[in-house]
């Protein structure tokens, strides 16, 4: 632990590393050490006197909080804290802190502790965005609008149908995040350097004290593996890709030409020279933030791709700042997007007019020719396609279609007129009717969407309950180990 660090090494590596560890790992480092000492005492690997000295020193550090400044005589936060404990309880006692404990398993344990809190935080932020989407969808069951495929008007749908689709995509992301928990919430502690220990340590006891659901059993894997970190990064990259697609649509709908959505004033900026400008900058910043966070996700994956399978800085110390930045990016994006979406102003009348004044209901006209006129669908498709071409050439839309034109084209294509009535044709070109009759499971009909939204809300509440249960487990573990520490200091033994 030389104090004569090269200034460049100190500036580039040591000081940023200390700042990052101080911000994110001080409390987990103390908590892991506390659990380890309680286990050593319980297993009678150290004497009660030694154990109580160590617990007293760690307890004091826990209550004092992280040190304010980097001390250049120490390599990092770990050694600075070790020296602080030694000053409190003596060098002999602190020397026993590392019986059966390595920096390797200590570090990987606290990394998982931090990441699991971030995973829960990401899950809560995602639930809030999904909740906002479902709330808005419930207000727009009858907001008819044209849907787009290949950036061209396709068929009428509703804003509720679209938003529920986005929420369903994010619900899958929630499920993927939930799935990684069983692999993330495993304790490496007790692996020591990589080969465990000759002491009779109880790995299951420390795992339980720290709120883990089990062990990373193979000790070599426990200190060498980084897949809990990269799995979170891969999950984040997938989520961010879904959010970026949603943002692309929102920006499109906010253009002057489309004018379907308006952002509330608190998310809009003006031009310095053009008085008419109402720039949706919150969405633009979200798009940029998403790109930056996706880059961090890729950086995390790239960080580990070509390093030896062992305890290596690339997959430990140097990976951590990238992960912390990635999590903060995900949290910021989900939070801001939820706030923006909750305040969106929707031009319902314009959306309905755009659906009505288009060719989006063409499929229903073709379906009607099949149902009512008994024509094969491919023949009906050709008839309607020709009708659309003729109307387009005249600068007219499908709502201006009359039976004279339809029957003339039908006679040319099918050898007979359509046989439809004016009322049948009127309903076929009405986008509201188009939506209403699509009651098939998953369709845009308001009746079907009410059922789908209720199901989505139940799914969301289930996801919320799961997150709450996991957080409660971690909170209970923290209270338990702190209660055991106090009891031990008061003369009891950590046998619970």
Coordinates of C-alpha atoms in Angstrom, one line a residue:
X1 CA 0.0 0.0 0.0
X2 CA 2.5 2.6 -1.1
X3 CA 1.5 6.2 -0.9
X4 CA 3.8 7.0 -3.8
X5 CA 1.3 6.5 -6.7
X6 CA 2.2 8.0 -10.0
X7 CA 0.1 11.1 -10.5
X8 CA -1.3 9.9 -13.8
X9 CA -2.2 6.5 -12.4
X10 CA -3.8 8.2 -9.4
X11 CA -5.8 10.6 -11.5
X12 CA -7.0 8.1 -14.2
X13 CA -7.5 5.0 -12.0
X14 CA -7.3 5.4 -8.2
X15 CA -9.3 8.5 -7.6
X16 CA -12.2 7.7 -10.0
X17 CA -12.3 4.2 -8.6
X18 CA -12.5 5.5 -5.0
X19 CA -15.3 8.0 -6.0
X20 CA -17.3 5.2 -7.6
X21 CA -16.8 2.8 -4.7
X22 CA -17.6 5.5 -2.2
X23 CA -20.9 6.3 -4.0
X24 CA -22.1 2.8 -4.6
X25 CA -20.2 0.2 -2.6
X26 CA -19.4 1.6 0.9
X27 CA -22.5 0.2 2.6
X28 CA -22.5 -3.2 0.8
X29 CA -18.8 -3.6 1.6
X30 CA -19.6 -3.1 5.3
X31 CA -22.7 -5.3 5.2
X32 CA -20.8 -8.2 3.6
X33 CA -18.0 -7.9 6.1
X34 CA -20.5 -7.8 9.0
X35 CA -22.2 -11.0 7.7
X36 CA -18.8 -12.7 7.3
X37 CA -17.7 -11.8 10.9
X38 CA -21.0 -13.1 12.3
X39 CA -20.5 -16.3 10.5
X40 CA -16.9 -16.7 11.7
X41 CA -18.1 -16.1 15.3
X42 CA -21.0 -18.6 14.9
X43 CA -18.7 -21.2 13.5
X44 CA -16.2 -20.5 16.3
X45 CA -13.5 -19.8 13.8
X46 CA -12.7 -16.6 15.7
X47 CA -13.1 -16.0 19.4
X48 CA -16.1 -14.1 20.8
X49 CA -13.7 -11.3 21.9
X50 CA -12.3 -10.9 18.4
X51 CA -15.7 -11.1 16.8
X52 CA -17.2 -8.5 19.0
X53 CA -14.3 -6.1 18.4
X54 CA -14.7 -6.5 14.6
X55 CA -18.5 -6.1 14.8
X56 CA -18.1 -3.0 17.0
X57 CA -15.6 -1.5 14.5
X58 CA -17.8 -2.3 11.5
X59 CA -20.9 -1.1 13.2
X60 CA -19.2 2.3 13.9
X61 CA -18.2 2.6 10.3
X62 CA -21.7 1.8 9.2
X63 CA -23.1 4.6 11.3
X64 CA -20.5 7.1 10.4
X65 CA -21.0 6.6 6.6
X66 CA -18.4 6.8 3.9
X67 CA -15.2 8.8 4.2
X68 CA -15.3 12.2 2.6
X69 CA -12.0 12.2 0.8
X70 CA -9.6 9.9 -1.0
X71 CA -6.5 9.1 1.1
X72 CA -3.6 8.7 -1.3
X73 CA -1.7 6.4 1.1
X74 CA -4.2 3.7 0.3
X75 CA -4.9 1.9 -2.9
X76 CA -8.7 2.1 -2.7
X77 CA -11.7 2.3 -0.4
X78 CA -11.3 -1.2 0.9
X79 CA -7.8 -0.6 2.3
X80 CA -8.9 2.8 3.6
X81 CA -11.7 1.2 5.5
X82 CA -9.6 -1.6 6.8
X83 CA -7.2 0.9 8.2
X84 CA -10.1 2.8 9.8
X85 CA -11.3 -0.5 11.5
X86 CA -7.7 -1.2 12.7
X87 CA -7.6 2.3 14.3
X88 CA -10.8 1.5 16.1
X89 CA -10.2 -2.0 17.3
X90 CA -6.5 -2.8 16.8
X91 CA -4.4 -4.4 14.1
X92 CA -4.6 -7.9 15.6
X93 CA -8.4 -7.9 15.5
X94 CA -8.7 -6.5 12.1
X95 CA -6.3 -9.1 10.8
X96 CA -8.9 -11.8 11.5
X97 CA -11.4 -10.0 9.4
X98 CA -9.9 -11.8 6.4
X99 CA -10.0 -15.3 7.7
X100 CA -11.5 -17.2 4.9
X101 CA -12.4 -14.0 3.0
X102 CA -10.8 -12.6 -0.1
X103 CA -11.2 -9.4 -2.0
X104 CA -12.4 -11.7 -4.8
X105 CA -15.5 -13.1 -3.1
X106 CA -16.1 -9.8 -1.2
X107 CA -16.2 -7.8 -4.4
X108 CA -18.3 -10.1 -6.4
X109 CA -20.8 -10.4 -3.5
X110 CA -21.2 -6.6 -3.1
X111 CA -21.4 -6.2 -6.9
X112 CA -24.4 -8.5 -7.0
X113 CA -25.9 -6.7 -4.0
X114 CA -25.8 -3.4 -5.8
X115 CA -27.0 -4.8 -9.1
X116 CA -30.0 -6.6 -7.5
X117 CA -31.1 -3.3 -6.0
X118 CA -30.7 -1.6 -9.4
X119 CA -32.7 -4.5 -11.0
X120 CA -35.5 -3.8 -8.5
X121 CA -35.3 -0.1 -9.2
X122 CA -35.4 -0.7 -13.0
X123 CA -38.4 -3.0 -12.5
X124 CA -40.3 -0.3 -10.5
X125 CA -39.6 2.4 -13.1
X126 CA -40.8 0.0 -15.8
X127 CA -44.0 -0.7 -13.9
X128 CA -44.7 3.0 -13.6
X129 CA -44.4 3.5 -17.4
X130 CA -46.6 0.5 -18.1
X131 CA -49.1 1.9 -15.6
X132 CA -49.2 5.2 -17.4
X133 CA -49.7 3.5 -20.8
X134 CA -52.6 1.5 -19.5
X135 CA -54.2 4.5 -17.9
X136 CA -54.1 6.5 -21.1
X137 CA -55.2 3.5 -23.1
X138 CA -58.3 3.3 -21.0
X139 CA -59.2 6.9 -21.9
X140 CA -58.9 6.2 -25.7
X141 CA -60.9 3.0 -26.3
X142 CA -62.8 4.9 -29.0
X143 CA -60.1 7.1 -30.3
X144 CA -60.0 5.8 -33.9
X145 CA -56.8 6.3 -35.8
X146 CA -55.0 4.9 -38.8
X147 CA -52.3 2.3 -38.0
X148 CA -49.2 2.2 -40.1
X149 CA -47.2 -0.6 -41.7
X150 CA -44.1 0.2 -43.8
X151 CA -44.8 3.8 -42.8
X152 CA -48.0 3.8 -44.9
X153 CA -51.6 3.9 -43.7
X154 CA -52.7 0.4 -43.1
X155 CA -56.0 -0.2 -41.2
X156 CA -58.0 1.7 -38.7
X157 CA -57.3 0.9 -35.1
X158 CA -57.5 2.9 -31.8
X159 CA -55.0 4.7 -29.7
X160 CA -55.8 2.2 -26.9
X161 CA -54.9 -0.7 -29.2
X162 CA -51.6 0.9 -30.0
X163 CA -50.7 1.8 -26.4
X164 CA -51.7 -1.6 -25.2
X165 CA -49.4 -3.2 -27.7
X166 CA -46.5 -1.0 -26.4
X167 CA -47.3 -2.0 -22.9
X168 CA -47.4 -5.7 -23.8
X169 CA -44.0 -5.4 -25.3
X170 CA -42.7 -3.8 -22.1
X171 CA -44.5 -6.5 -20.0
X172 CA -42.2 -9.0 -21.8
X173 CA -39.3 -6.9 -20.8
X174 CA -40.5 -7.0 -17.2
X175 CA -40.7 -10.7 -17.4
X176 CA -37.2 -11.0 -18.7
X177 CA -35.9 -8.8 -15.9
X178 CA -37.8 -10.9 -13.4
X179 CA -36.2 -14.0 -14.9
X180 CA -32.6 -12.9 -14.4
X181 CA -33.3 -12.6 -10.6
X182 CA -32.9 -16.3 -10.0
X183 CA -29.4 -16.2 -11.4
X184 CA -28.4 -12.8 -10.0
X185 CA -29.5 -13.3 -6.4
X186 CA -26.9 -16.0 -5.6
X187 CA -24.1 -15.5 -3.1
X188 CA -20.4 -15.9 -4.1
X189 CA -19.4 -15.3 -0.5
X190 CA -17.2 -18.1 0.9
X191 CA -15.6 -18.8 -2.4
X192 CA -12.5 -16.9 -1.1
X193 CA -9.9 -16.4 -3.8
X194 CA -11.5 -19.2 -5.9
X195 CA -10.9 -22.4 -4.0
X196 CA -13.0 -21.8 -0.8
X197 CA -11.3 -22.4 2.5
X198 CA -9.9 -25.0 4.9
X199 CA -12.0 -23.4 7.7
X200 CA -15.5 -24.7 8.3
X201 CA -17.3 -21.7 6.9
X202 CA -21.0 -21.7 6.4
X203 CA -21.8 -20.2 3.0
X204 CA -25.5 -20.9 3.3
X205 CA -25.7 -18.9 6.5
X206 CA -24.0 -15.8 5.0
X207 CA -26.1 -16.1 1.9
X208 CA -29.3 -16.0 4.0
X209 CA -28.0 -13.1 6.1
X210 CA -27.4 -11.1 3.0
X211 CA -30.8 -11.9 1.4
X212 CA -29.6 -14.2 -1.3
X213 CA -31.7 -17.1 -2.5
X214 CA -28.8 -19.5 -2.7
X215 CA -25.2 -19.8 -3.7
X216 CA -23.0 -19.5 -6.7
X217 CA -21.9 -23.0 -5.8
X218 CA -18.8 -23.5 -7.8
X219 CA -16.2 -21.3 -6.1
X220 CA -14.2 -20.7 -9.3
X221 CA -17.3 -19.6 -11.1
X222 CA -18.3 -17.4 -8.1
X223 CA -15.3 -15.1 -8.6
X224 CA -14.8 -15.5 -12.3
X225 CA -18.3 -15.2 -13.7
X226 CA -19.7 -11.8 -14.8
X227 CA -22.8 -13.0 -16.5
X228 CA -25.1 -11.5 -13.9
X229 CA -23.8 -8.1 -15.1
X230 CA -23.9 -8.8 -18.8
X231 CA -27.3 -10.3 -18.5
X232 CA -28.6 -7.1 -17.1
X233 CA -26.8 -5.2 -19.8
X234 CA -28.4 -7.4 -22.5
X235 CA -31.8 -6.9 -20.9
X236 CA -31.3 -3.2 -20.8
X237 CA -30.3 -3.1 -24.5
X238 CA -33.4 -5.0 -25.5
X239 CA -35.7 -2.7 -23.4
X240 CA -34.0 0.4 -24.8
X241 CA -34.6 -0.8 -28.3
X242 CA -38.3 -1.1 -27.6
X243 CA -38.4 2.3 -26.1
X244 CA -36.6 3.9 -29.0
X245 CA -39.2 2.5 -31.4
X246 CA -42.0 4.0 -29.3
X247 CA -40.2 7.3 -29.2
X248 CA -39.9 7.3 -33.0
X249 CA -43.6 7.0 -33.3
X250 CA -44.2 9.8 -30.8
X251 CA -41.9 12.1 -32.6
X252 CA -43.6 11.3 -35.9
X253 CA -47.1 12.0 -34.4
X254 CA -45.8 15.4 -33.0
X255 CA -44.8 16.7 -36.4
X256 CA -46.8 19.6 -37.8
X257 CA -47.8 17.5 -40.8
X258 CA -49.2 14.7 -38.6
X259 CA -50.3 16.9 -35.6
X260 CA -51.8 14.0 -33.8
X261 CA -50.1 14.7 -30.5
X262 CA -48.9 17.7 -28.6
X263 CA -46.5 17.7 -25.6
X264 CA -47.5 19.8 -22.6
X265 CA -45.6 23.1 -22.3
X266 CA -43.2 21.9 -19.6
X267 CA -41.6 19.5 -22.2
X268 CA -41.4 22.0 -25.1
X269 CA -38.8 24.6 -26.0
X270 CA -39.1 27.5 -28.4
X271 CA -36.8 28.6 -31.2
X272 CA -34.6 31.6 -30.5
X273 CA -35.5 33.1 -33.9
X274 CA -38.7 31.4 -35.2
X275 CA -41.7 32.4 -33.0
X276 CA -44.0 29.6 -34.3
X277 CA -41.7 26.8 -33.2
X278 CA -42.9 24.4 -30.6
X279 CA -40.1 21.9 -30.4
X280 CA -40.8 18.5 -28.7
X281 CA -37.3 18.5 -27.2
X282 CA -38.1 16.1 -24.3
X283 CA -38.7 13.4 -26.8
X284 CA -35.5 14.3 -28.7
X285 CA -33.5 14.2 -25.5
X286 CA -35.1 10.9 -24.7
X287 CA -34.0 9.5 -28.0
X288 CA -30.5 10.7 -27.4
X289 CA -30.4 9.4 -23.9
X290 CA -31.6 6.0 -25.2
X291 CA -28.8 5.9 -27.7
X292 CA -26.2 6.7 -25.1
X293 CA -27.6 4.1 -22.7
X294 CA -27.6 1.5 -25.5
X295 CA -24.0 2.3 -26.1
X296 CA -23.3 1.6 -22.4
X297 CA -25.1 -1.7 -22.6
X298 CA -22.9 -2.7 -25.6
X299 CA -19.8 -1.5 -23.7
X300 CA -20.6 -3.7 -20.8
X301 CA -21.0 -6.7 -23.1
X302 CA -17.8 -5.9 -24.9
X303 CA -15.9 -5.4 -21.6
X304 CA -15.9 -9.1 -20.9
X305 CA -15.7 -10.7 -24.3
X306 CA -12.0 -11.5 -24.5
X307 CA -10.6 -11.7 -21.0
X308 CA -9.5 -14.8 -19.1
X309 CA -12.1 -16.7 -17.0
X310 CA -10.9 -15.6 -13.6
X311 CA -10.8 -12.7 -11.2
X312 CA -9.9 -10.0 -13.7
X313 CA -10.3 -6.2 -13.4
X314 CA -12.0 -6.0 -16.8
X315 CA -15.0 -8.0 -15.5
X316 CA -14.9 -6.5 -12.0
X317 CA -13.6 -3.1 -11.2
X318 CA -13.6 -1.7 -14.7
X319 CA -17.0 -3.0 -15.5
X320 CA -18.8 -1.4 -12.6
X321 CA -18.8 2.3 -13.7
X322 CA -20.3 1.2 -17.0
X323 CA -23.1 -0.7 -15.2
X324 CA -23.8 2.1 -12.8
X325 CA -24.1 4.6 -15.7
X326 CA -26.3 2.2 -17.6
X327 CA -28.7 1.7 -14.7
X328 CA -28.9 5.5 -14.2
X329 CA -29.6 5.9 -17.9
X330 CA -32.4 3.3 -17.8
X331 CA -33.9 4.9 -14.7
X332 CA -33.8 8.5 -16.2
X333 CA -35.3 7.4 -19.5
X334 CA -38.2 5.4 -17.9
X335 CA -39.0 8.2 -15.5
X336 CA -38.9 11.0 -18.0
X337 CA -40.8 9.0 -20.6
X338 CA -43.6 8.2 -18.1
X339 CA -43.9 11.9 -17.2
X340 CA -44.0 12.9 -20.9
X341 CA -46.5 10.3 -21.9
X342 CA -48.8 11.0 -19.0
X343 CA -49.2 14.6 -20.2
X344 CA -49.7 14.0 -24.0
X345 CA -52.5 15.9 -25.7
X346 CA -54.3 13.8 -28.3
X347 CA -56.2 15.3 -31.3
X348 CA -59.0 12.7 -31.4
X349 CA -61.0 14.5 -34.1
X350 CA -58.0 14.8 -36.4
X351 CA -57.1 11.1 -36.0
X352 CA -60.7 10.0 -36.8
X353 CA -60.8 12.3 -39.8
X354 CA -57.5 11.0 -41.1
X355 CA -58.8 7.4 -40.8
X356 CA -62.1 8.3 -42.5
X357 CA -60.5 10.3 -45.3
X358 CA -58.1 7.6 -46.4
X359 CA -58.2 4.1 -47.9
X360 CA -57.6 2.4 -44.5
X361 CA -61.0 0.6 -44.5
X362 CA -60.3 -1.2 -47.8
X363 CA -59.9 -4.6 -46.1
X364 CA -63.5 -4.3 -44.8
X365 CA -64.9 -3.6 -48.2
X366 CA -63.1 -6.6 -49.6
X367 CA -64.4 -8.7 -46.6
X368 CA -67.9 -7.5 -47.3
X369 CA -67.7 -8.6 -50.9
X370 CA -66.8 -12.1 -49.6
X371 CA -69.5 -12.2 -46.9
X372 CA -72.4 -10.6 -48.8
X373 CA -71.6 -11.2 -52.5
X374 CA -70.0 -14.6 -52.1
X375 CA -66.8 -13.7 -54.0
X376 CA -63.5 -15.3 -53.4
X377 CA -61.3 -13.1 -51.3
X378 CA -58.6 -12.8 -54.0
X379 CA -61.2 -11.6 -56.5
X380 CA -62.6 -9.2 -53.9
X381 CA -59.1 -7.9 -53.3
X382 CA -58.6 -7.2 -57.0
X383 CA -61.9 -5.3 -57.2
X384 CA -61.1 -3.1 -54.2
X385 CA -57.5 -2.5 -55.4
X386 CA -58.9 -1.3 -58.7
X387 CA -61.4 0.9 -57.0
X388 CA -58.7 2.5 -54.9
X389 CA -56.6 3.2 -58.0
X390 CA -59.6 4.9 -59.7
X391 CA -60.5 6.9 -56.7
X392 CA -56.9 8.0 -56.2
X393 CA -56.6 9.1 -59.8
X394 CA -59.7 11.3 -59.2
X395 CA -58.4 12.8 -56.0
X396 CA -61.1 11.1 -54.0
X397 CA -61.1 8.8 -50.9
X398 CA -62.9 5.6 -50.1
X399 CA -65.7 7.3 -48.2
X400 CA -66.6 8.8 -51.6
X401 CA -67.0 5.3 -53.1
X402 CA -70.5 4.7 -54.6
X403 CA -72.2 1.6 -55.8
X404 CA -72.0 2.7 -59.5
X405 CA -68.2 2.5 -59.4
X406 CA -68.0 -0.6 -57.3
X407 CA -70.5 -2.5 -59.5
X408 CA -68.7 -1.5 -62.7
X409 CA -65.4 -2.7 -61.4
X410 CA -66.9 -5.9 -59.9
X411 CA -68.6 -6.6 -63.3
X412 CA -65.2 -6.3 -65.0
X413 CA -63.3 -8.4 -62.5
X414 CA -66.0 -10.9 -61.4
X415 CA -68.5 -10.9 -64.2
X416 CA -71.3 -9.5 -62.1
X417 CA -72.1 -6.5 -59.9
X418 CA -71.5 -6.5 -56.2
X419 CA -75.1 -6.8 -55.1
X420 CA -74.4 -4.7 -52.1
X421 CA -76.8 -2.1 -50.6
X422 CA -75.9 1.6 -50.0
X423 CA -76.1 1.0 -46.2
X424 CA -73.8 -2.0 -46.4
X425 CA -71.3 0.1 -48.3
X426 CA -71.6 3.0 -45.9
X427 CA -70.7 0.8 -43.0
X428 CA -67.9 -0.9 -44.8
X429 CA -66.0 2.4 -45.4
X430 CA -66.7 3.7 -41.8
X431 CA -63.5 3.4 -39.7
X432 CA -65.5 3.3 -36.5
X433 CA -67.5 0.4 -37.8
X434 CA -64.2 -1.2 -38.9
X435 CA -62.9 -1.1 -35.4
X436 CA -66.2 -2.1 -33.7
X437 CA -66.6 -5.4 -35.6
X438 CA -63.1 -6.6 -34.9
X439 CA -63.9 -8.3 -31.6
X440 CA -61.6 -11.2 -32.0
X441 CA -59.3 -11.7 -29.1
X442 CA -56.5 -9.1 -29.4
X443 CA -58.4 -6.9 -31.7
X444 CA -59.1 -3.1 -31.4
X445 CA -62.9 -3.3 -30.7
X446 CA -63.6 -1.2 -27.5
X447 CA -65.3 -4.2 -26.0
X448 CA -62.3 -6.5 -26.6
X449 CA -59.9 -3.8 -25.5
X450 CA -61.7 -3.3 -22.2
X451 CA -61.1 -7.0 -21.5
X452 CA -57.5 -6.9 -22.6
X453 CA -56.7 -3.8 -20.5
X454 CA -58.2 -5.4 -17.4
X455 CA -56.0 -8.5 -18.0
X456 CA -53.0 -6.3 -18.5
X457 CA -53.7 -4.5 -15.2
X458 CA -53.9 -7.8 -13.4
X459 CA -50.6 -8.8 -14.9
X460 CA -49.0 -5.5 -13.9
X461 CA -50.2 -5.9 -10.3
X462 CA -48.7 -9.4 -10.2
X463 CA -45.4 -8.0 -11.4
X464 CA -45.6 -5.2 -8.8
X465 CA -46.3 -7.7 -6.0
X466 CA -43.3 -9.8 -7.1
X467 CA -41.0 -6.8 -6.9
X468 CA -42.4 -5.8 -3.5
X469 CA -41.8 -9.3 -2.2
X470 CA -38.2 -9.4 -3.4
X471 CA -37.6 -6.0 -1.8
X472 CA -39.2 -7.1 1.4
X473 CA -36.9 -10.1 1.5
X474 CA -33.8 -7.9 1.1
X475 CA -35.1 -5.4 3.7
X476 CA -35.8 -8.2 6.2
X477 CA -32.3 -9.7 5.7
X478 CA -30.8 -6.3 6.4
X479 CA -32.8 -5.9 9.6
X480 CA -32.0 -9.5 10.7
X481 CA -28.2 -9.2 10.3
X482 CA -28.2 -5.8 12.1
X483 CA -30.3 -7.2 14.9
X484 CA -27.9 -10.1 15.2
X485 CA -24.9 -7.7 15.3
X486 CA -26.5 -5.8 18.1
X487 CA -27.3 -8.9 20.1
X488 CA -23.8 -10.2 19.6
X489 CA -22.4 -6.9 20.9
X490 CA -24.6 -7.2 23.9
X491 CA -23.2 -10.6 24.8
X492 CA -25.3 -13.0 22.8
X493 CA -24.2 -15.3 20.0
X494 CA -25.2 -15.0 16.3
X495 CA -26.9 -18.4 16.2
X496 CA -30.2 -17.4 14.5

